[in-house]
Coordinates of C-alpha atoms and ligand atoms in Angstrom, one line a residue:
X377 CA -25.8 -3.3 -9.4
X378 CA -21.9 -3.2 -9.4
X379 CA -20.1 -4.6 -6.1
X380 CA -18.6 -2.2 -3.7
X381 CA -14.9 -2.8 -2.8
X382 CA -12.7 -1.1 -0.7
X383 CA -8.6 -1.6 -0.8
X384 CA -7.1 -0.6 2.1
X385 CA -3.5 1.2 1.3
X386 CA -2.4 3.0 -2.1
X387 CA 0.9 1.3 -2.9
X388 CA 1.7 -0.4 -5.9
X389 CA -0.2 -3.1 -4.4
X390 CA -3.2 -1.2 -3.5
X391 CA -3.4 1.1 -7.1
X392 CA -2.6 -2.4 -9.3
X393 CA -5.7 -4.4 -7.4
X394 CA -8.1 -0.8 -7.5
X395 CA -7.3 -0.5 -11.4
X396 CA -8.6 -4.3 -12.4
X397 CA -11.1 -3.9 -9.7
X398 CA -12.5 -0.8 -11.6
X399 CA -12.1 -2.3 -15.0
X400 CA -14.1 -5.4 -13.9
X401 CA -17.0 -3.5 -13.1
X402 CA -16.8 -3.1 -9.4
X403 CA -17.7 0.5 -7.7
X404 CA -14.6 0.5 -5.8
X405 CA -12.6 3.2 -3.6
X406 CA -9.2 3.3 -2.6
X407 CA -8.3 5.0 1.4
X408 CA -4.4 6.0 1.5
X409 CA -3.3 7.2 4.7
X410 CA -0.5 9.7 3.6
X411 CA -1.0 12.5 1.6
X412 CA 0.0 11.3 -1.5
X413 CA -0.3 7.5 -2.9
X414 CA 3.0 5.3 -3.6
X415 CA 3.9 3.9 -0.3
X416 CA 7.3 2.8 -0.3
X417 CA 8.0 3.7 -3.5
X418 CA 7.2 7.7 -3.8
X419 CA 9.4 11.2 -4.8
X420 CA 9.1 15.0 -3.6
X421 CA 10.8 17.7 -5.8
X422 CA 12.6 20.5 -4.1
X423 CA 14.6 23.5 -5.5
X424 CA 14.9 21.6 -9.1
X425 CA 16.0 18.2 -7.3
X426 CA 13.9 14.8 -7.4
X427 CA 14.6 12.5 -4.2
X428 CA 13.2 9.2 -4.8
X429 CA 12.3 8.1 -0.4
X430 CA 15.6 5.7 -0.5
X431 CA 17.3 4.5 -3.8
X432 CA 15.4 2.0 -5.5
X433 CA 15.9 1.5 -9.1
X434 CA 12.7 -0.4 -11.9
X435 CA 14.0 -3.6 -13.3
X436 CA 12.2 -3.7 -16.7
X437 CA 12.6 -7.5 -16.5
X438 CA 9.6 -8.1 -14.2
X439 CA 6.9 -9.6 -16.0
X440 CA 4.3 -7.4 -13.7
X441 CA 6.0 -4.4 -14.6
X442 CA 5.8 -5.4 -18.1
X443 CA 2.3 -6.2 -17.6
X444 CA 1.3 -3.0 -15.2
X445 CA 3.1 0.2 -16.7
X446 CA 3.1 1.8 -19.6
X447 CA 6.7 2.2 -19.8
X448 CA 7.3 4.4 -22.8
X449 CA 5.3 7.2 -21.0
X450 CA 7.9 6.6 -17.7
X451 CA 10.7 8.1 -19.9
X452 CA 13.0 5.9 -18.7
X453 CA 16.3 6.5 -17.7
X454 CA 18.4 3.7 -17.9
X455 CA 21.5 2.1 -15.9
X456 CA 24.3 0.9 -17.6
X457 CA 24.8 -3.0 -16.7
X458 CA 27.1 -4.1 -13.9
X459 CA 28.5 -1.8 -11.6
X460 CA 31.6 0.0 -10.4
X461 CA 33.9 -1.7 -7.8
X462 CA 35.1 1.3 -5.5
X463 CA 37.8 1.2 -2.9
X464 CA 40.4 3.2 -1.1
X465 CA 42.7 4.1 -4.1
X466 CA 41.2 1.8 -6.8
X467 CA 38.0 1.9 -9.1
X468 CA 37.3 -0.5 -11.4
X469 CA 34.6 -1.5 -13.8
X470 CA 32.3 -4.9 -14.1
X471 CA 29.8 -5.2 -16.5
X472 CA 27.6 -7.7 -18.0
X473 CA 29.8 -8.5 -21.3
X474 CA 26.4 -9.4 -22.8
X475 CA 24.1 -6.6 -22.3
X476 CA 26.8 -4.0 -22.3
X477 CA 29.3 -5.6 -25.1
X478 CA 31.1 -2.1 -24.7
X479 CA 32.3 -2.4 -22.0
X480 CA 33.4 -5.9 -22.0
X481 CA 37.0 -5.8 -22.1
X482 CA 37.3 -3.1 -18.9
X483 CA 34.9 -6.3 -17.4
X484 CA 37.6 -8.8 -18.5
X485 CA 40.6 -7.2 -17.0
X486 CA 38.6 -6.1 -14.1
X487 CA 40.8 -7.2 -11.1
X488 CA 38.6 -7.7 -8.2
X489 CA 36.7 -10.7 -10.0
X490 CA 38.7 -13.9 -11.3
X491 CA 37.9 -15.0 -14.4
X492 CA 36.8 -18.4 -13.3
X493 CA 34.0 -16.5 -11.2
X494 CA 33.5 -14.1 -14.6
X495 CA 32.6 -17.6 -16.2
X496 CA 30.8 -19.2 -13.4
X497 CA 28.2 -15.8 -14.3
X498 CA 27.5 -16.5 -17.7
X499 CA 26.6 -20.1 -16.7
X500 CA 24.5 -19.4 -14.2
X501 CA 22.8 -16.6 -16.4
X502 CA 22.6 -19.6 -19.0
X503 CA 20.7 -21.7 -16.5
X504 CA 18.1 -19.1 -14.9
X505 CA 17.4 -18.3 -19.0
X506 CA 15.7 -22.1 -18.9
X507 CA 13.8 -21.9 -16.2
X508 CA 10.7 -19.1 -15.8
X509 CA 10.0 -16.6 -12.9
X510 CA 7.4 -19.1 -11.5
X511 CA 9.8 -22.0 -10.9
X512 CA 12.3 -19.7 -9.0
X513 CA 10.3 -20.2 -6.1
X514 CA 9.9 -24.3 -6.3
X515 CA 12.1 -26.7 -4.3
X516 CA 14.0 -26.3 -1.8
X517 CA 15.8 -22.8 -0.2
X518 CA 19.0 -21.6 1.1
X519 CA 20.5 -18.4 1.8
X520 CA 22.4 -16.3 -1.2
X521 CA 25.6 -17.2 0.6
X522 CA 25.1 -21.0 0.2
X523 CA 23.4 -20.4 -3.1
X524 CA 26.5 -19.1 -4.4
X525 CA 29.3 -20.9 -2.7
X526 CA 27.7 -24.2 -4.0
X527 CA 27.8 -22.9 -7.5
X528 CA 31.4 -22.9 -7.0
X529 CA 31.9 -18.9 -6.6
X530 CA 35.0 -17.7 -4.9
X531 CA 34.8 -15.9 -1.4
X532 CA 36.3 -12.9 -2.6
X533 CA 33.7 -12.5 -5.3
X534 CA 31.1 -12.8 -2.6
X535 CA 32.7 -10.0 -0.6
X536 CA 34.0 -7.6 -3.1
X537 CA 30.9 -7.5 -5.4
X538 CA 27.9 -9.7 -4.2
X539 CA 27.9 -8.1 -0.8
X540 CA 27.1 -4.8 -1.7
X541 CA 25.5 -5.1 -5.5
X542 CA 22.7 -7.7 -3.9
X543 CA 22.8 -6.5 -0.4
X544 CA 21.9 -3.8 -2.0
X545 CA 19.1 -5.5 -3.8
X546 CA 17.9 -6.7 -0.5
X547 CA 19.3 -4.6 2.5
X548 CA 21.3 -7.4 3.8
X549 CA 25.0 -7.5 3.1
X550 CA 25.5 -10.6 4.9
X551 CA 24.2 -12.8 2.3
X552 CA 21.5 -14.6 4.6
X553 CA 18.4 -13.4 2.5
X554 CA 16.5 -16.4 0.5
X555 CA 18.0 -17.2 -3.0
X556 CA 15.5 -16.9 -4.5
X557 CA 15.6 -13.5 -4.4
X558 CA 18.6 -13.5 -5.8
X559 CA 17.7 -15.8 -8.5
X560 CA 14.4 -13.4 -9.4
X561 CA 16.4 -10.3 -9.6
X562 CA 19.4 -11.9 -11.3
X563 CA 17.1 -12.9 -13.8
X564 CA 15.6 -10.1 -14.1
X565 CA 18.5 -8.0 -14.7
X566 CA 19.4 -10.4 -18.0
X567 CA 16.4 -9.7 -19.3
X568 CA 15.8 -6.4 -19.1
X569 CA 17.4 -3.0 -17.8
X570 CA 17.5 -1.2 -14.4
X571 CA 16.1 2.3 -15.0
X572 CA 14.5 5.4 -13.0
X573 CA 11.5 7.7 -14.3
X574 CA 12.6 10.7 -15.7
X575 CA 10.0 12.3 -13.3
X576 CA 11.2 9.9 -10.1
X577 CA 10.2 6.4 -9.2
X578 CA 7.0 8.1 -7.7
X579 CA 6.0 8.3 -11.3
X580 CA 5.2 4.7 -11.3
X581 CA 2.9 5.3 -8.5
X582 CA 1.5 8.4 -10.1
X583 CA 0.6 6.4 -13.1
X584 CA -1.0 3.4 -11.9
X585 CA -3.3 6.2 -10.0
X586 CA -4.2 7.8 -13.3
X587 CA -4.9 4.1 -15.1
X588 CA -7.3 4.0 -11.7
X589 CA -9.3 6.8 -11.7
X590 CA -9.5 6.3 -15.9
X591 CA -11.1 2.9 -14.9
X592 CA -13.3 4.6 -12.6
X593 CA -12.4 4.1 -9.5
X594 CA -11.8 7.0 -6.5
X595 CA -8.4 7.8 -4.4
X596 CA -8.8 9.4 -1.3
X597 CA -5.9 10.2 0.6
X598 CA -4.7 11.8 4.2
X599 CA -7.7 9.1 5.2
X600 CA -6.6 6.3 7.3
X601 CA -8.8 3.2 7.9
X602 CA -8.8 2.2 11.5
X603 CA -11.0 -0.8 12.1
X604 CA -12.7 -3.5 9.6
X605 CA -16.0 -5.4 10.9
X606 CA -16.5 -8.5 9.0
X607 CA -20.5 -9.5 8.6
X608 CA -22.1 -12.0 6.9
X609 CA -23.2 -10.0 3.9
X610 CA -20.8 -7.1 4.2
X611 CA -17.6 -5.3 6.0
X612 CA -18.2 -2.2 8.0
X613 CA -15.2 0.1 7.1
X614 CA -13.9 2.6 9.7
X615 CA -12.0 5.5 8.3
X616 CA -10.4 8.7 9.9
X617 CA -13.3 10.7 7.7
X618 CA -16.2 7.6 6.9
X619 CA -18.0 4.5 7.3
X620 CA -19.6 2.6 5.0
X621 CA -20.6 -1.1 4.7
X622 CA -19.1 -2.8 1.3
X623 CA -19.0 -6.2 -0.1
X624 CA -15.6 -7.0 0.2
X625 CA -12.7 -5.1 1.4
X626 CA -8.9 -5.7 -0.2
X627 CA -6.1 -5.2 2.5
X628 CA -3.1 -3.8 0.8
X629 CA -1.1 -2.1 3.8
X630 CA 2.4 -2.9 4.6
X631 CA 2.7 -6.0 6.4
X632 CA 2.3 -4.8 10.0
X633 CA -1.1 -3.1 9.6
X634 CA -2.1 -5.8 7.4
X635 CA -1.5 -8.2 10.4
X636 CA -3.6 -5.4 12.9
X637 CA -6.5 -5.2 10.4
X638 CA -7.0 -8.3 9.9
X639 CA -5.6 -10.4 12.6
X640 CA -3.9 -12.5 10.0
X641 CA -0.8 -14.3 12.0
X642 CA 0.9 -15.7 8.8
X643 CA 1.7 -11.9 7.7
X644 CA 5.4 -11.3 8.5
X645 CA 6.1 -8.5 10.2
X646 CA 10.1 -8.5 10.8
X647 CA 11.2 -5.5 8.7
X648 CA 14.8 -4.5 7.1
X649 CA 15.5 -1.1 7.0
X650 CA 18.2 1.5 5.6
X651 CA 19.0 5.2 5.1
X652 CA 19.7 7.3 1.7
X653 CA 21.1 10.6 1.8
X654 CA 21.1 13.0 -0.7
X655 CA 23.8 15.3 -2.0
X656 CA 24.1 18.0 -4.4
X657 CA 27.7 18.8 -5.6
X658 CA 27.5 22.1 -7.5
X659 CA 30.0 23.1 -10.2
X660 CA 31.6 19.9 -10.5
X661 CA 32.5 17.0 -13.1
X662 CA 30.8 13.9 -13.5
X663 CA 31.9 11.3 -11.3
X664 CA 32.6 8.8 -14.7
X665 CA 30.9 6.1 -13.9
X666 CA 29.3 5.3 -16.7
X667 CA 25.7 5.4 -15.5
X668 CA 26.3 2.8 -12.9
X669 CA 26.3 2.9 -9.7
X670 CA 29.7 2.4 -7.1
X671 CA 29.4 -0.3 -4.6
X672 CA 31.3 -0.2 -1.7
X673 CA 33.8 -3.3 -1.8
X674 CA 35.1 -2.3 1.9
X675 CA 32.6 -2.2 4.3
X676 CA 28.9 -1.0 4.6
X677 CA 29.2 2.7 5.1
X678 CA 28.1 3.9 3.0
X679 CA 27.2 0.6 1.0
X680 CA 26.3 2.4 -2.5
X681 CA 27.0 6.1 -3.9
X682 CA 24.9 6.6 -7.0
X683 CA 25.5 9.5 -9.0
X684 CA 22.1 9.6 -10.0
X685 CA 21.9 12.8 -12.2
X686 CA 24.7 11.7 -14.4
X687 CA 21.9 8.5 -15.3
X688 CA 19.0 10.6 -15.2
X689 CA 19.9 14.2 -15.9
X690 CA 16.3 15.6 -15.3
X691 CA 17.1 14.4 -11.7
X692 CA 18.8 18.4 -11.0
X693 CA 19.4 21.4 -11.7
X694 CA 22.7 21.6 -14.9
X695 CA 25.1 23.3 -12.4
X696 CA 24.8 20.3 -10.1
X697 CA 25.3 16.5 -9.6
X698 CA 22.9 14.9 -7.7
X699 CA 24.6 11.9 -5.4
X700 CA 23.0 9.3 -3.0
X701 CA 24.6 7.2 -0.8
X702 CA 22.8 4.4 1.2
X703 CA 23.9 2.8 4.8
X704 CA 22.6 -0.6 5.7
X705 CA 22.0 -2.4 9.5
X706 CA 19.4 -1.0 11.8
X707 CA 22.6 0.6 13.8
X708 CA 21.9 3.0 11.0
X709 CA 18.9 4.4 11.5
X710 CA 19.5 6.5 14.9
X711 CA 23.1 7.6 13.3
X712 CA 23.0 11.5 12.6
X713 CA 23.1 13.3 9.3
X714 CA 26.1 14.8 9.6
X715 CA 28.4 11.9 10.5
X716 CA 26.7 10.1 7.8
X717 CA 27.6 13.0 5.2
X718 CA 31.1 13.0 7.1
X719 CA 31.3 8.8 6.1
X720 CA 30.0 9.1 2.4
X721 CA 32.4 12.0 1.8
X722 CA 35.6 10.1 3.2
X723 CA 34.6 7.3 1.2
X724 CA 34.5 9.4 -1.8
X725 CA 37.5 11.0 -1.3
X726 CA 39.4 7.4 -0.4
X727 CA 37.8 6.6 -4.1
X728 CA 39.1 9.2 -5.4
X729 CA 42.1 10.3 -4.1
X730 CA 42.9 13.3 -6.3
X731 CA 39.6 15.1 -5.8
X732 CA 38.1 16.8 -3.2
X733 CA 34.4 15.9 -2.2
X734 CA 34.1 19.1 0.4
X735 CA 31.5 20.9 -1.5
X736 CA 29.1 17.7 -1.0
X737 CA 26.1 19.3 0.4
X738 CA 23.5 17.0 2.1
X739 CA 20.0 17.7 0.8
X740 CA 17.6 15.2 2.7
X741 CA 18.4 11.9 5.1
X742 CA 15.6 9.6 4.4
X743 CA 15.4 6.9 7.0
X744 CA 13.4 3.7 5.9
X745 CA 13.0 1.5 9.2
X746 CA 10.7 -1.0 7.4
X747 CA 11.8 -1.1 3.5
X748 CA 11.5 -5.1 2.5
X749 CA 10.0 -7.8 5.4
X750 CA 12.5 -10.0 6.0
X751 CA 13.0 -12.7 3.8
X752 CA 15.5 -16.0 5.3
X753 CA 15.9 -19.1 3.7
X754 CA 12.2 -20.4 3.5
X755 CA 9.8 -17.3 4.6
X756 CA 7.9 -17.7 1.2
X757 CA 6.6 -20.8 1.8
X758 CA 4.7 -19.4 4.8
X759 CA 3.6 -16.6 3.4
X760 CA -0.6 -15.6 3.3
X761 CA -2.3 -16.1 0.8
X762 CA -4.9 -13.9 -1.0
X763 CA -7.7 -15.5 0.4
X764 CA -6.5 -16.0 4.3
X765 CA -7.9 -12.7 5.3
X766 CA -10.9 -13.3 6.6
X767 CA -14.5 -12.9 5.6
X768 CA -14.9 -10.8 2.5
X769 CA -11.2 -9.9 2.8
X770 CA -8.6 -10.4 0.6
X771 CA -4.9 -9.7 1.1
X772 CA -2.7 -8.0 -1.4
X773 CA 0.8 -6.6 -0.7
X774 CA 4.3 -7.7 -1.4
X775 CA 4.2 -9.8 1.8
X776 CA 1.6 -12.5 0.2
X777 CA 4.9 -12.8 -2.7
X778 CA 8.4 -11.3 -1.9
X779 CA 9.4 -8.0 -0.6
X780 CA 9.5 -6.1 -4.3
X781 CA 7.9 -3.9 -6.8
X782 CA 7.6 -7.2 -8.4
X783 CA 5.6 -9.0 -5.8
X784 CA 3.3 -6.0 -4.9
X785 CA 2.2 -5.9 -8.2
X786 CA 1.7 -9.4 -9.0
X787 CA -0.5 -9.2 -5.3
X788 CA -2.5 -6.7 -6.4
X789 CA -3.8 -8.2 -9.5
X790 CA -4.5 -11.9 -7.8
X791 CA -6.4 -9.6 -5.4
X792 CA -8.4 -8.5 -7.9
X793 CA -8.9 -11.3 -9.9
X794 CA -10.1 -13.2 -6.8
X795 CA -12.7 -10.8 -5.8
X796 CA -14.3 -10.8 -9.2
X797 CA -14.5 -14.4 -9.1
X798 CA -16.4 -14.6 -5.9
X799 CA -18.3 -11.6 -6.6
Ligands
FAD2021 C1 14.5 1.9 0.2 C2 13.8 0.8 -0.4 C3 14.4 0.1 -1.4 C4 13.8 -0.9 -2.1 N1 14.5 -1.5 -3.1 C5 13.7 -2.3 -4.0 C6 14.3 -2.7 -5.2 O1 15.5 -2.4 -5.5 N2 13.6 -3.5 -6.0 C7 12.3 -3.9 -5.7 O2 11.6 -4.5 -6.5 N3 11.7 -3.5 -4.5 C8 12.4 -2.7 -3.7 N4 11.8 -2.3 -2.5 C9 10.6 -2.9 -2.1 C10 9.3 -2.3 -2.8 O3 9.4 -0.9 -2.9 C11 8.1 -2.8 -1.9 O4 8.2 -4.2 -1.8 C12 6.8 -2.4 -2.6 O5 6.8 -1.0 -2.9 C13 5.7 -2.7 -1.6 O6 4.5 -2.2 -2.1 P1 3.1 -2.5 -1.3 O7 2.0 -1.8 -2.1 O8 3.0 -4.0 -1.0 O9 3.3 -1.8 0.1 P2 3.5 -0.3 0.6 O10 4.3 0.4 -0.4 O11 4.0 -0.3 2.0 O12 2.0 0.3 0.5 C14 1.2 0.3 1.6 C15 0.3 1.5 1.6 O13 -0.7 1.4 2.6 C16 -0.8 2.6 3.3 N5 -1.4 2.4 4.6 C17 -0.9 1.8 5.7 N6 -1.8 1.7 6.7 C18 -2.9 2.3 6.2 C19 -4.2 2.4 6.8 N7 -4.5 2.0 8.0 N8 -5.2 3.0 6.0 C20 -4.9 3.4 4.7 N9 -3.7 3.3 4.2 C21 -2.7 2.7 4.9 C22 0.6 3.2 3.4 O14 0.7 4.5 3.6 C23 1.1 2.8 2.0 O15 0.9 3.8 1.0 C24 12.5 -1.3 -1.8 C25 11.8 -0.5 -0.8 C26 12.4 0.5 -0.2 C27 11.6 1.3 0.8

């Protein structure tokens, strides 16, 4: 007879684990709370527009996204490399000079960036290339800040691109987030591309579902579990709708239910959050970026405008760019839609000083208080592991690896693999 699981939450975490669970012979079911699976990284459609919940891009790089997703059937929509530097009167291009050779010599002459700092890139690019994603997170850890300063980068590179591009990355424009994040999406972006779905970054959620329920397994949503009773030979699993006694149980929540469920202390359950607003500008040109995004050089409000149509045009309607712009800091989250559309518009307009940004029309504000767990100098080390759930529980989520698409994934599979070993 095939072993019952249950996985508790239908993020990436939670669909990854439920698909090997079902393709290794278990009879196992999946309870979502919301009404639709994805977690944090989910869509909604409205009048012709897609609004991924927050702007979060795919790096193609990670190995369990290479692993996980059929990408080809994602229809990608790729970035260009590098970014734009924006600020009151000036704009100016930096790319990667190796994955986007055309646009090298605008990267060159690029005047926020010296060129000592332009070289100190491709030698650190040259020496993550040796080492694989599993060392990143051996030895010892500092913050970004250190990371960088001790290989020799300038202040002003730190301030006028860092800042925003991997504050960005992790929420936190001061710098004091672990390097190793830094290190793992660095990396990743050398190797591969940052893209979207041409359907929305729910699309990834949409089809790890699918390679689920092909495998066998069932997603129920709207259907919250509220209590797990560990027993010798089985877990009693209380949901909004059920209960039912199964063998093992896999708890993929975010990190602060994770930690109620299971009463696992080692969970950490400090959480960053931001806001993304979106903006459709009807009748208007493309903002010429290039397919990247602009990054704030002055201050964090907003931090990033990303004219998101112009990269992935099935994104809105033809009459109409899609924008979003995202504000970091907790301060953030209580500030009110309009004075946020007031900030992104003067920044656009100090950006662009001969056009007029008054036809930006805010379309949804969507405020994220718990995006990433925190992640200082040192919090992997302390992380839970798979097994340090409890009887018959096993933990998957991206707090058990690091706050990414990346880490949920990788979770979810260990999850799985562990519970068909002991069962
Ligand atoms: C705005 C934003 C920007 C980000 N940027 C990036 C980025 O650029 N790159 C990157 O790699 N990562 C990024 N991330 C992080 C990444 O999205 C997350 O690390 C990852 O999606 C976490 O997946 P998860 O499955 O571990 O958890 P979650 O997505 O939190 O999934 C947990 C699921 O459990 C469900 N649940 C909770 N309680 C219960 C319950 N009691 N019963 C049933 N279900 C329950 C929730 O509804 C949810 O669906 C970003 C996240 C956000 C929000």
């Amino acid at each position: 007879m095939s072993r019952s699981v249950v996985v508790v939450g239908g993020g990436l975490a939670g669909l990854v684990a439920t698909r090997h669970l079902a393709a290794g012979g278990a009879d196992v079911t999946v309870y979502e709370q919301g009404e639709t699976v994805g977690g944090r990284v989910r869509s909604h459609t409205a009048d012709g527009y897609t609004l991924d919940r927050g702007f979060q891009v795919l790096f193609t790089g990670y190995p369990a996204v290479q692993r996980e997703l059929d990408l080809d059937a994602l229809d990608l929509q790729r970035f260009n490399p590098g970014a734009v530097i924006a600020r009151p009167g000036r704009r100016s291009v930096l790319a990667d000079p190796l994955g986007d050779p055309t646009a090298a010599l605008d990267s060159l002459r690029n005047p926020e960036v010296t060129l000592s700092d332009k070289l100190r890139t491709l030698a650190l690019r040259q020496h993550l290339s040796t080492r694989s994603y599993g060392e990143l997170f051996e030895g010892s850890d500092t913050s970004i800040r250190k990371y960088l300063l001790n290989w020799g980068f300038s202040d002003s590179y730190l301030s006028n691109f860092v800042a925003p591009f991997y504050g960005g990355i992790t929420l936190d424009r001061s710098l004091a987030t672990s390097k190793r994040v830094f290190e793992y999406t660095f990396k990743a972006l050398s190797d591969g591309d940052s893209a979207v779905p041409a359907d929305g970054m729910g699309a990834i959620a949409s089809q790890l579902a699918e390679r689920a329920r092909s495998a066998g397994a069932s997603i129920e949503t709207d259907d919250a579990v509220r209590e797990l009773t560990r027993k010798r030979r089985h877990v009693v699993v209380d949901t909004d709708c059920d209960r039912r006694a199964v063998d093992a149980v896999v708890v993929a929540t975010n990190p602060r239910v994770a930690a109620r469920l299971t009463g696992t202390s080692a969970i950490p359950t400090d959480g960053i959050g931001c806001v993304t607003q979106h903006y459709r500008l009807p009748d208007a040109d493309p903002l010429d970026t290039g397919k990247r995004i602009l990054l704030n050089a002055g201050d964090s409000e907003p931090n990033t405008v990303v004219p998101i149509s112009e990269v992935a045009p099935s994104y809105a309607p033809d009459d109409a760019l899609l924008l979003n712009a995202t504000f970091l800091g907790d301060a953030v989250l209580d500030t009110d839609s309009d004075t946020l559309a007031e900030r992104t518009m003067a920044a656009l307009e100090s950006w662009y000083p001969r056009r007029s940004f008054d036809a930006l029309e805010p379309l949804a504000t969507n405020r994220i208080p718990f995006a990433q767990f925190a992640q200082p100098p040192g919090v992997h080390e302390s992380l839970p592991t798979v097994h340090d759930g409890g009887r018959r529980t096993y933990l998957a989520g991206d707090y058990t690896e690091w706050s990414s698409i990346q880490g949920a994934m990788a979770s979810g599979r260990k999850a799985a693999e562990a519970v068909l070993a002991d069962y």
